[in-house]
């Protein structure tokens, strides 16, 4: 097998591949691009079906949890009805009298707005008339509940004008988390309602001379002090299946716990609240006691080990704070990329993942690179959310990368397997499957250097040669000689391959076979198995030769007699030759000894096939093989004798004992006289 032949095979492979399988995918770039487009389309379809939404929401929560917590909003004060207040009042909710008293005390310090996040559709006597009187203050706001298909609505207290009533309904995502705020809602009769938080924020901003205006960037949106409040769409960010009816915003929480200064309801009634904490502030009065069952999950809940639920009054406070921060502090509201932009981002990440998968072949390196890409997606998405308030769908990009890496890896493996099959088929026309496999496994080194790396192996060498071939060739025409010789070599090659050997080369009328290459043997059992395979192969070759001779005799072709030499030992296997002529060869003293065994004592040739082995092979055999001891022989080119044995062919030498003992002291020991022919 020379280098030029291998290169020819490579060229033939390329032409076959281009004609049959790769009319379009002719380069790695086209493969990666096509698979990336398919992956992007598949992930986009998964997004539209809502399959990605749970992962995106979980990723969003994780990013929110790791954002730095902001300071308390000094514009707010929360009056909390705690479990201690409930025990002190001996009621599940403050009475109208207690609530009216609290409003009166707080009003003494001139707050900008007081929001009552307590339902009062039904009077909580005593003191209902006192409460109605306090609710007439122009800076006091009450709540109503719009309700939905599941829950009924709750009316506001009597006598409170609509402009000082806001709904406190919260939007809960499918996983039970409050991530959005609803600023406006429209009922079936066309009535428009303001959110409780929006009412309070607008009351505060009115003191600053700021009111609702049409957005300069979107006629259907409003702005406050130049900040446009663009409503959330059903496919913004990681959302794909939500109901985006009404006027919604993605809620920007300040922190998991400390939104603003908080006092208890009892402290207000006891006048223990500093008036400076109240003056000019928005006051929110609501229940924080767990028994009030006004607790909700937030993006922080999954990371909290205690108090993972947030009271409704606190969530409304976060909504108020977000509106005020956007209008007065210049805080950015959350933004989202258009669908086509998200598609381009997804395509970019999948292209990167596919390119890495195409270029990196080592599984560990590819795994580390894939993890690095996923980490980059997470860091960039976090940075975009934290610094620019831009929600980039990170889960879809990460899933796209993983899918495309798997697809490109599978495609590359399929292409490699297809190429390997074609190469092995082409190589198999000129070399044994084992040598073809060795060439394929070392294809990169072979094509770069033109050589296979050498390695020292323990193998069994088999030499075979036809006795008096020259005489036979002289008596036959060339075409008959080639026909006769090819039939012989074909049978011998089949026998060698069936016994797990390889034909290293043909030497005219002979051949060299090796058992134990190109994969090195590492245990004594494997070496012994190779030796037994070689001897079994020699016996099978003898049997095939007998059948061939019978067939040739009927066709008036000459009979054939062969000699076989077998030796087990160390060899060096690898490329032999130069850049213009290269062979996979085996060299070493073991190869020479096998050759000398085949050619020694040519005059002693019992039967049609003579098989000689050395002690180095015999030690690995078992009693299945009949051996005849020829004693120590001095082979040509060697200074030390080699212990030689002849393998008895049972089918043609039935006169021989079934087992010939090798112990000279045995009474049945037989030793032929070969002293006269030793050389």
XYZ file of C-alpha atoms in Angstrom:
679
model
C 0.000 0.000 0.000
C 1.814 3.171 -1.144
C 1.016 6.779 -0.390
C 0.010 7.551 -3.964
C -2.600 4.812 -3.810
C -3.996 6.185 -0.554
C -4.175 9.647 -2.053
C -5.891 8.223 -5.117
C -8.440 6.603 -2.828
C -8.936 9.897 -1.059
C -9.589 11.629 -4.361
C -11.998 8.899 -5.451
C -13.739 9.191 -2.119
C -14.125 12.927 -2.559
C -15.603 12.584 -6.027
C -18.051 9.890 -4.923
C -19.067 11.967 -1.908
C -19.628 15.078 -3.978
C -21.664 13.225 -6.578
C -23.874 11.280 -4.211
C -24.304 12.858 -0.803
C -22.935 16.359 -0.836
C -24.352 18.328 -3.740
C -25.058 21.206 -1.354
C -23.142 20.416 1.837
C -19.732 20.634 0.213
C -17.977 22.402 3.080
C -18.032 22.383 6.856
C -19.381 25.932 6.808
C -22.428 24.905 4.788
C -23.090 21.959 7.092
C -22.890 24.167 10.187
C -24.988 26.899 8.591
C -27.748 24.574 7.455
C -27.925 22.754 10.798
C -27.905 26.094 12.633
C -30.824 27.330 10.562
C -32.745 24.127 11.210
C -31.971 24.303 14.932
C -32.988 27.956 15.110
C -36.268 27.135 13.401
C -36.905 24.211 15.726
C -36.194 26.225 18.889
C -38.322 29.115 17.595
C -41.159 26.672 17.064
C -40.708 25.405 20.612
C -40.856 29.012 21.851
C -44.075 29.739 19.960
C -45.636 26.606 21.432
C -44.710 27.843 24.909
C -42.339 24.987 25.679
C -39.475 27.353 26.434
C -41.429 29.694 28.707
C -40.882 27.780 32.008
C -37.137 27.656 31.371
C -36.987 31.322 30.401
C -38.913 32.368 33.496
C -36.643 30.293 35.713
C -33.591 31.856 34.064
C -35.092 35.330 34.523
C -35.714 34.671 38.220
C -32.119 33.540 38.666
C -30.832 36.746 37.098
C -33.139 38.865 39.273
C -31.967 37.050 42.396
C -28.325 37.877 41.628
C -28.907 41.553 40.890
C -27.621 43.931 43.581
C -30.385 44.948 45.974
C -31.391 48.607 45.812
C -31.794 50.875 48.803
C -35.154 51.499 50.388
C -37.376 53.936 48.565
C -37.583 57.029 50.859
C -40.834 58.152 49.223
C -42.821 55.267 50.713
C -43.910 54.149 54.168
C -45.644 50.824 54.760
C -48.010 50.430 57.676
C -48.182 46.687 58.244
C -50.995 44.874 59.979
C -48.943 42.115 61.602
C -49.889 39.050 63.600
C -49.074 41.041 66.711
C -51.530 43.746 65.670
C -54.229 41.148 65.077
C -53.686 39.727 68.565
C -53.731 43.220 70.081
C -56.923 44.196 68.233
C -58.525 40.802 68.870
C -59.784 40.870 65.284
C -58.802 39.225 61.985
C -58.778 42.702 60.404
C -58.764 46.177 61.929
C -62.195 47.596 62.689
C -63.445 50.622 60.786
C -62.904 52.695 63.913
C -59.258 51.632 64.243
C -58.629 52.208 60.549
C -60.274 55.657 60.685
C -58.130 56.558 63.695
C -54.954 55.448 61.916
C -55.832 57.558 58.847
C -56.492 60.581 61.025
C -53.190 60.219 62.897
C -51.200 59.797 59.675
C -52.981 62.740 58.039
C -51.716 65.019 60.792
C -48.192 64.670 59.290
C -49.284 65.681 55.757
C -48.590 62.632 53.615
C -49.023 63.051 49.867
C -51.215 59.973 49.592
C -52.604 57.232 51.786
C -53.501 53.933 50.160
C -55.750 51.507 52.030
C -55.017 47.975 50.797
C -57.865 46.555 52.882
C -61.268 45.601 51.524
C -64.181 47.579 52.985
C -67.141 46.611 50.835
C -68.677 45.188 54.000
C -68.575 47.481 57.090
C -66.317 46.317 59.921
C -68.132 47.875 62.829
C -67.745 49.698 65.026
C -66.807 53.014 63.486
C -68.053 52.634 59.936
C -69.306 56.220 59.718
C -65.969 57.487 61.056
C -64.170 55.549 58.340
C -66.404 56.945 55.604
C -65.586 60.424 56.888
C -61.840 59.783 56.733
C -62.164 58.291 53.271
C -63.430 61.636 52.045
C -59.973 63.129 52.386
C -58.658 63.979 48.871
C -55.391 62.092 49.379
C -56.905 58.811 50.624
C -57.290 55.977 48.110
C -59.285 52.759 48.451
C -59.211 49.478 46.563
C -61.565 47.339 44.548
C -61.162 43.906 43.067
C -62.161 43.417 39.446
C -62.276 39.653 39.708
C -62.080 37.161 36.879
C -63.699 33.973 35.651
C -62.681 32.229 38.871
C -62.982 34.863 41.608
C -65.728 37.402 42.165
C -65.067 41.123 42.269
C -65.162 43.215 45.429
C -66.612 46.706 45.464
C -64.842 49.713 47.011
C -66.188 51.430 50.176
C -69.286 53.524 49.725
C -68.850 57.187 48.992
C -65.287 57.072 47.626
C -65.191 58.716 44.187
C -63.911 56.587 41.265
C -60.817 58.782 40.765
C -59.599 57.667 44.185
C -60.282 53.977 43.702
C -57.837 51.537 42.158
C -57.964 47.806 41.591
C -55.457 45.654 43.487
C -55.670 42.582 41.253
C -52.241 40.984 40.725
C -51.111 39.148 37.611
C -49.860 35.687 38.470
C -47.808 33.746 35.930
C -48.561 30.074 35.191
C -45.914 28.997 37.717
C -47.543 31.054 40.471
C -45.032 33.938 40.481
C -45.901 37.640 40.287
C -43.584 39.175 37.687
C -45.921 41.649 35.990
C -47.975 44.633 37.048
C -51.291 45.699 35.524
C -51.683 49.479 35.267
C -54.972 49.731 33.360
C -57.766 47.254 32.797
C -60.862 47.409 30.642
C -64.034 45.555 31.555
C -66.571 44.070 29.178
C -68.693 47.215 29.302
C -65.748 49.323 28.110
C -64.978 50.928 31.461
C -61.306 51.699 32.125
C -59.919 51.122 35.617
C -56.670 52.349 37.141
C -54.439 50.186 39.242
C -54.169 50.949 42.932
C -50.403 51.514 42.607
C -50.855 53.809 39.593
C -53.409 55.943 41.477
C -50.955 56.448 44.330
C -48.028 57.202 42.027
C -50.031 59.744 40.004
C -51.136 61.463 43.213
C -47.515 61.798 44.282
C -46.377 63.017 40.842
C -49.204 65.587 40.699
C -47.403 67.483 43.463
C -44.413 67.608 41.097
C -46.512 68.908 38.247
C -46.273 65.622 36.354
C -49.247 63.904 34.782
C -50.124 61.355 32.126
C -49.119 62.301 28.589
C -49.156 60.554 25.234
C -45.923 58.762 24.490
C -43.787 60.398 21.797
C -42.653 56.980 20.559
C -45.984 55.147 20.589
C -49.412 56.726 20.232
C -51.015 53.834 22.111
C -48.786 54.300 25.171
C -48.434 56.955 27.858
C -45.452 58.725 29.320
C -44.598 60.408 32.607
C -42.103 63.240 32.593
C -40.758 62.059 29.229
C -40.468 58.377 30.151
C -42.583 56.178 27.904
C -44.334 53.224 29.472
C -44.540 50.692 26.624
C -46.979 47.888 27.461
C -45.801 44.293 27.600
C -46.684 42.049 24.652
C -47.462 38.346 24.914
C -44.145 37.367 23.259
C -41.817 39.850 24.984
C -38.762 38.443 26.723
C -39.345 34.877 27.796
C -43.138 35.080 27.602
C -45.039 33.229 24.881
C -48.363 32.037 26.291
C -49.494 34.769 28.695
C -52.617 36.857 28.393
C -51.287 40.355 27.687
C -54.686 42.050 27.861
C -54.771 45.425 29.565
C -51.746 47.635 30.098
C -48.982 45.526 31.630
C -45.382 46.143 32.702
C -42.640 43.769 33.739
C -42.308 44.497 37.448
C -38.902 45.717 38.617
C -38.479 44.681 42.255
C -36.060 46.744 44.342
C -35.078 43.916 46.718
C -36.535 40.720 48.199
C -37.396 42.251 51.585
C -36.582 45.867 52.295
C -38.692 47.977 49.939
C -39.247 50.937 52.257
C -39.462 51.878 55.900
C -42.127 49.802 57.647
C -44.056 50.395 60.858
C -46.837 48.423 62.498
C -50.474 49.369 62.729
C -50.250 49.376 66.511
C -47.305 51.799 66.418
C -49.420 54.234 64.388
C -52.314 54.011 66.844
C -49.880 54.544 69.729
C -48.436 57.613 67.956
C -44.971 56.050 67.980
C -44.218 56.965 64.353
C -41.910 59.886 63.629
C -43.900 62.530 61.663
C -40.868 62.977 59.361
C -41.393 59.418 58.184
C -44.888 60.397 57.023
C -44.598 63.926 55.697
C -44.667 64.086 51.915
C -44.675 60.291 51.588
C -46.975 57.690 50.095
C -48.432 55.602 52.897
C -49.601 52.063 52.164
C -51.690 50.315 54.798
C -52.120 46.576 54.369
C -51.884 43.145 55.922
C -48.529 41.389 56.178
C -49.680 38.734 58.650
C -49.623 35.183 57.187
C -53.114 34.598 58.575
C -54.334 37.321 56.227
C -53.504 35.034 53.276
C -52.378 37.971 51.159
C -48.953 36.478 50.311
C -47.498 35.783 46.864
C -44.477 34.240 45.211
C -41.975 36.567 43.551
C -38.822 35.968 41.468
C -36.930 35.858 44.763
C -39.015 33.056 46.246
C -37.030 30.132 44.836
C -33.808 31.414 46.419
C -35.285 32.291 49.814
C -35.113 29.832 52.700
C -37.554 31.810 54.861
C -40.243 34.404 54.252
C -40.234 33.444 50.597
C -43.710 34.895 50.107
C -44.227 38.642 49.757
C -47.323 40.454 51.113
C -49.617 42.014 48.553
C -49.210 45.485 50.049
C -45.440 45.222 49.566
C -45.859 44.168 45.937
C -48.084 47.208 45.354
C -45.345 49.284 46.947
C -42.827 47.891 44.433
C -45.184 48.891 41.626
C -45.472 52.427 42.989
C -41.702 52.649 43.417
C -41.082 51.502 39.829
C -43.401 54.171 38.421
C -41.883 56.936 40.560
C -38.315 55.850 39.793
C -39.011 55.875 36.056
C -40.689 59.315 36.150
C -38.413 61.075 38.648
C -35.097 59.214 38.779
C -34.693 58.338 35.130
C -34.709 54.594 35.846
C -35.128 52.466 32.757
C -38.152 50.301 32.356
C -37.582 46.794 31.070
C -37.084 46.521 27.326
C -37.345 43.639 24.914
C -35.935 42.768 21.530
C -38.333 42.318 18.619
C -39.000 38.753 17.542
C -36.727 39.044 14.516
C -33.927 40.353 16.750
C -34.333 37.435 19.133
C -34.211 35.132 16.128
C -30.915 36.653 14.970
C -29.425 36.321 18.458
C -30.536 32.713 18.621
C -29.081 32.033 15.181
C -25.783 33.650 16.173
C -25.406 31.475 19.247
C -26.351 28.294 17.398
C -23.844 29.146 14.661
C -21.149 29.598 17.286
C -22.028 26.291 18.934
C -22.108 24.491 15.587
C -18.764 25.964 14.533
C -17.143 24.894 17.785
C -18.621 21.401 17.430
C -17.269 21.148 13.886
C -13.773 22.348 14.785
C -13.234 20.574 18.118
C -13.044 16.796 17.869
C -12.013 15.778 21.389
C -15.128 15.099 23.507
C -13.697 16.658 26.676
C -12.551 19.799 24.910
C -15.889 20.076 23.120
C -17.748 19.647 26.408
C -15.709 22.381 28.090
C -16.211 24.689 25.107
C -19.970 24.085 25.126
C -20.143 24.872 28.840
C -18.124 28.031 28.191
C -20.612 29.134 25.519
C -23.534 28.488 27.881
C -21.739 30.503 30.573
C -21.178 33.342 28.081
C -24.892 33.331 27.243
C -25.738 33.553 30.944
C -23.247 36.368 31.613
C -24.303 38.425 28.598
C -27.979 37.967 29.419
C -27.350 38.955 33.030
C -25.356 42.010 31.984
C -28.053 43.072 29.546
C -30.733 42.752 32.236
C -28.742 44.435 35.006
C -27.107 47.296 33.112
C -29.544 47.923 30.259
C -32.798 46.457 31.590
C -32.945 44.342 28.425
C -34.400 40.863 28.819
C -32.667 38.509 26.382
C -34.120 34.987 26.239
C -31.118 33.018 27.507
C -32.663 29.581 27.910
C -33.638 29.388 24.237
C -30.114 30.341 23.180
C -28.549 27.775 25.516
C -30.917 25.053 24.320
C -30.199 26.044 20.727
C -26.461 25.726 21.313
C -26.830 22.309 22.941
C -29.094 21.011 20.183
C -26.845 22.332 17.429
C -23.693 20.985 19.073
C -25.360 17.575 19.249
C -26.639 17.852 15.674
C -23.287 18.928 14.228
C -21.457 16.281 16.238
C -23.884 13.630 15.038
C -23.637 14.915 11.467
C -19.870 14.959 11.605
C -19.832 11.453 13.056
C -22.223 10.265 10.347
C -20.070 11.838 7.656
C -16.938 10.342 9.199
C -18.576 6.931 9.401
C -19.712 7.178 5.788
C -16.255 8.219 4.683
C -14.692 5.463 6.741
C -16.967 2.888 5.165
C -16.057 4.092 1.693
C -12.346 4.226 2.495
C -12.424 0.782 4.061
C -14.235 -0.540 1.009
C -11.672 0.968 -1.317
C -8.718 -0.034 0.829
C -10.107 -3.513 1.209
C -9.558 -4.036 -2.488
C -5.814 -3.797 -1.903
C -5.163 -4.608 1.756
C -6.544 -6.714 4.559
C -9.316 -5.220 6.698
C -6.915 -4.921 9.638
C -4.321 -2.945 7.677
C -7.098 -0.861 6.161
C -8.337 -0.098 9.681
C -4.813 0.858 10.743
C -4.525 3.178 7.757
C -7.862 4.776 8.589
C -7.058 5.220 12.271
C -3.784 6.916 11.355
C -5.121 8.744 8.298
C -4.121 12.189 9.566
C -0.508 11.187 10.181
C -0.424 9.252 6.906
C -1.619 12.172 4.837
C 0.597 14.680 6.677
C 3.829 12.680 6.785
C 3.127 9.865 4.343
C 3.955 7.283 7.023
C 2.323 5.199 9.705
C 4.025 5.417 13.105
C 6.135 2.407 14.046
C 5.343 0.255 17.060
C 6.887 -2.775 18.721
C 4.479 -5.694 19.016
C 4.512 -9.339 20.018
C 3.029 -11.268 17.117
C 3.129 -14.615 15.325
C 4.589 -14.639 11.807
C 3.578 -17.208 9.161
C 5.694 -17.702 6.008
C 4.354 -19.850 3.181
C 5.999 -20.842 -0.106
C 5.252 -23.267 -2.958
C 7.734 -26.070 -3.457
C 9.387 -26.130 -6.930
C 7.255 -23.271 -8.225
C 9.787 -22.369 -10.896
C 9.647 -25.871 -12.385
C 5.852 -25.772 -12.421
C 5.796 -22.352 -14.090
C 8.128 -23.573 -16.850
C 5.708 -26.338 -17.866
C 2.576 -24.137 -18.078
C 1.509 -21.156 -20.143
C 1.550 -17.781 -18.343
C -2.229 -17.422 -18.270
C -2.641 -20.921 -16.787
C 0.077 -20.199 -14.220
C -1.656 -16.971 -13.117
C -5.050 -18.707 -12.962
C -3.585 -21.562 -10.956
C -1.582 -19.275 -8.634
C -4.465 -16.855 -8.007
C -6.781 -19.703 -7.059
C -4.156 -20.899 -4.597
C -3.507 -17.435 -3.094
C -7.221 -16.698 -2.846
C -7.842 -19.836 -0.789
C -4.838 -19.173 1.451
C -5.872 -15.544 1.995
C -9.384 -16.552 2.988
C -7.986 -19.029 5.477
C -5.708 -16.401 7.025
C -8.470 -13.835 7.366
C -10.880 -16.393 8.846
C -8.269 -17.135 11.518
C -7.892 -13.435 12.397
C -4.594 -12.943 10.632
C -3.592 -10.458 7.979
C -1.756 -11.014 4.723
C 1.140 -8.595 4.981
C 2.406 -9.187 1.463
C 2.590 -11.650 -1.417
C 6.069 -12.792 -2.408
C 5.342 -14.154 -5.837
C 4.295 -17.733 -5.118
C 4.461 -17.211 -1.363
C 2.974 -14.956 1.254
C 3.665 -13.473 4.671
C 0.873 -13.456 7.241
C 0.899 -11.851 10.678
C -1.266 -12.669 13.676
C -1.364 -9.888 16.270
C -1.199 -6.656 14.236
C -1.973 -3.841 13.913
C -3.543 -3.795 17.409
C -0.870 -4.715 19.938
C -1.344 -7.645 22.318
C -0.833 -6.837 25.973
C -1.461 -10.145 27.784
C -0.028 -13.648 27.567
C -3.475 -15.018 26.778
C -3.788 -12.754 23.737
C -0.317 -13.731 22.500
C -1.152 -17.413 22.984
C -4.399 -16.983 21.101
C -2.505 -15.503 18.141
C -0.091 -18.444 18.138
C -2.947 -20.973 18.176
C -4.717 -19.062 15.411
C -1.578 -19.194 13.279
C -1.080 -22.955 13.693
C -4.787 -23.628 13.160
C -4.610 -21.487 10.046
C -1.644 -23.520 8.756
C -3.591 -26.755 9.238
C -6.586 -25.249 7.444
C -4.320 -24.104 4.608
C -3.105 -27.696 4.324
C -6.674 -28.972 4.110
C -7.598 -26.356 1.485
C -4.487 -27.278 -0.492
C -5.559 -30.907 -0.515
C -8.959 -29.972 -1.947
C -7.361 -27.665 -4.495
C -5.041 -30.432 -5.695
C -7.989 -32.720 -6.185
C -9.787 -30.069 -8.251
C -6.651 -29.223 -10.257
C -6.046 -32.863 -11.059
C -9.496 -33.055 -12.639
C -8.695 -29.947 -14.704
C -5.269 -31.154 -15.768
C -3.463 -28.544 -13.664
C -0.311 -29.317 -11.680
C -0.435 -30.278 -8.017
C 0.995 -27.952 -5.403
C 3.128 -28.661 -2.310
C 3.845 -25.923 0.223
C 6.127 -25.228 3.151
C 5.040 -23.093 6.125
C 7.215 -21.583 8.851
C 5.726 -20.077 12.032
C 7.463 -18.095 14.782
C 6.212 -16.010 17.738
C 8.204 -13.039 19.002
C 8.743 -9.295 18.924
C 8.412 -7.414 15.653
C 8.398 -3.786 14.521
C 5.323 -2.828 12.464
C 4.832 0.386 10.553
C 5.520 2.242 7.321
C 8.475 1.130 5.236
C 9.829 2.997 2.241
C 9.967 6.555 0.983
C 7.441 9.162 -0.076
C 7.016 7.593 -3.529
C 6.749 4.009 -2.390
C 5.403 3.050 1.016
C 4.334 -0.266 2.491
C 2.921 -1.405 5.771
C 5.665 -3.801 6.805
C 6.814 -5.975 9.675
C 10.520 -6.407 10.415
C 12.689 -7.930 13.103
C 14.486 -11.122 14.047
C 11.193 -12.936 14.541
C 10.311 -12.367 10.886
C 13.693 -13.749 9.807
C 13.325 -16.886 11.936
C 9.868 -17.619 10.486
C 11.333 -17.274 6.996
C 14.232 -19.629 7.842
C 11.824 -22.189 9.300
C 9.872 -22.223 6.059
C 12.990 -22.763 3.912
C 15.042 -25.122 6.112
C 15.403 -28.851 5.409
C 13.657 -28.643 2.054
C 14.370 -32.315 1.357
C 12.268 -33.395 4.333
C 8.751 -32.741 3.098
C 6.154 -35.240 4.330
C 2.727 -34.764 2.799
C 1.506 -31.939 0.623
C 2.047 -29.271 3.298
C 4.936 -29.118 5.748
C 4.475 -26.900 8.821
C 7.445 -26.038 11.069
C 7.273 -24.011 14.271
C 9.793 -23.034 16.933
C 9.784 -23.458 20.696
C 8.687 -19.816 21.063
C 5.405 -20.751 19.372
C 5.062 -24.254 20.832
C 4.972 -22.918 24.399
C 1.646 -21.234 23.654
C -0.041 -24.314 22.136
C -2.200 -26.918 23.808
C -2.761 -30.631 23.267
C -5.035 -30.083 20.304
C -1.974 -29.953 18.081
C 0.186 -32.996 17.227
C 3.870 -32.079 17.144
C 7.007 -33.883 15.983
C 10.239 -32.817 17.672
C 13.028 -32.045 15.206
C 15.399 -30.967 17.947
C 17.726 -27.983 17.941
C 18.591 -26.707 14.478
C 21.102 -24.129 13.311
C 19.157 -22.007 10.856
C 20.835 -20.059 8.095
C 22.137 -16.704 9.266
C 21.932 -17.555 12.993
C 24.651 -18.515 15.456
C 22.359 -20.153 18.010
C 20.190 -23.199 17.449
C 16.431 -23.031 17.348
C 14.267 -25.779 18.781
C 12.082 -26.872 15.871
C 8.849 -28.872 15.748
C 6.774 -30.086 12.863
C 3.013 -29.773 13.123
C 1.474 -33.094 12.087
C -1.413 -32.878 9.643
C -3.819 -35.576 10.934
C -5.856 -36.056 7.759
C -2.832 -37.040 5.662
C -0.537 -38.580 8.267
C -2.751 -41.015 10.125
C 0.232 -43.265 10.710
C 1.598 -40.769 13.179
C 0.497 -41.020 16.850
C -2.273 -38.707 17.877
C 0.017 -36.961 20.348
C 3.808 -37.189 20.136
C 5.333 -36.629 23.588
C 7.985 -33.981 23.818
C 9.705 -35.456 26.862
C 12.816 -37.464 25.743
C 12.560 -39.667 28.844
C 9.105 -40.899 27.862
C 9.116 -44.545 26.568
C 6.883 -43.505 23.626
C 9.117 -40.580 22.620
C 9.833 -40.519 18.855
C 12.521 -38.366 17.253
C 13.349 -38.462 13.556
C 16.895 -38.287 12.328
C 17.463 -34.827 10.955
C 21.118 -34.523 11.932
C 22.170 -35.215 8.389
C 20.252 -32.243 7.065
C 20.941 -29.713 9.833
C 22.768 -26.695 8.535
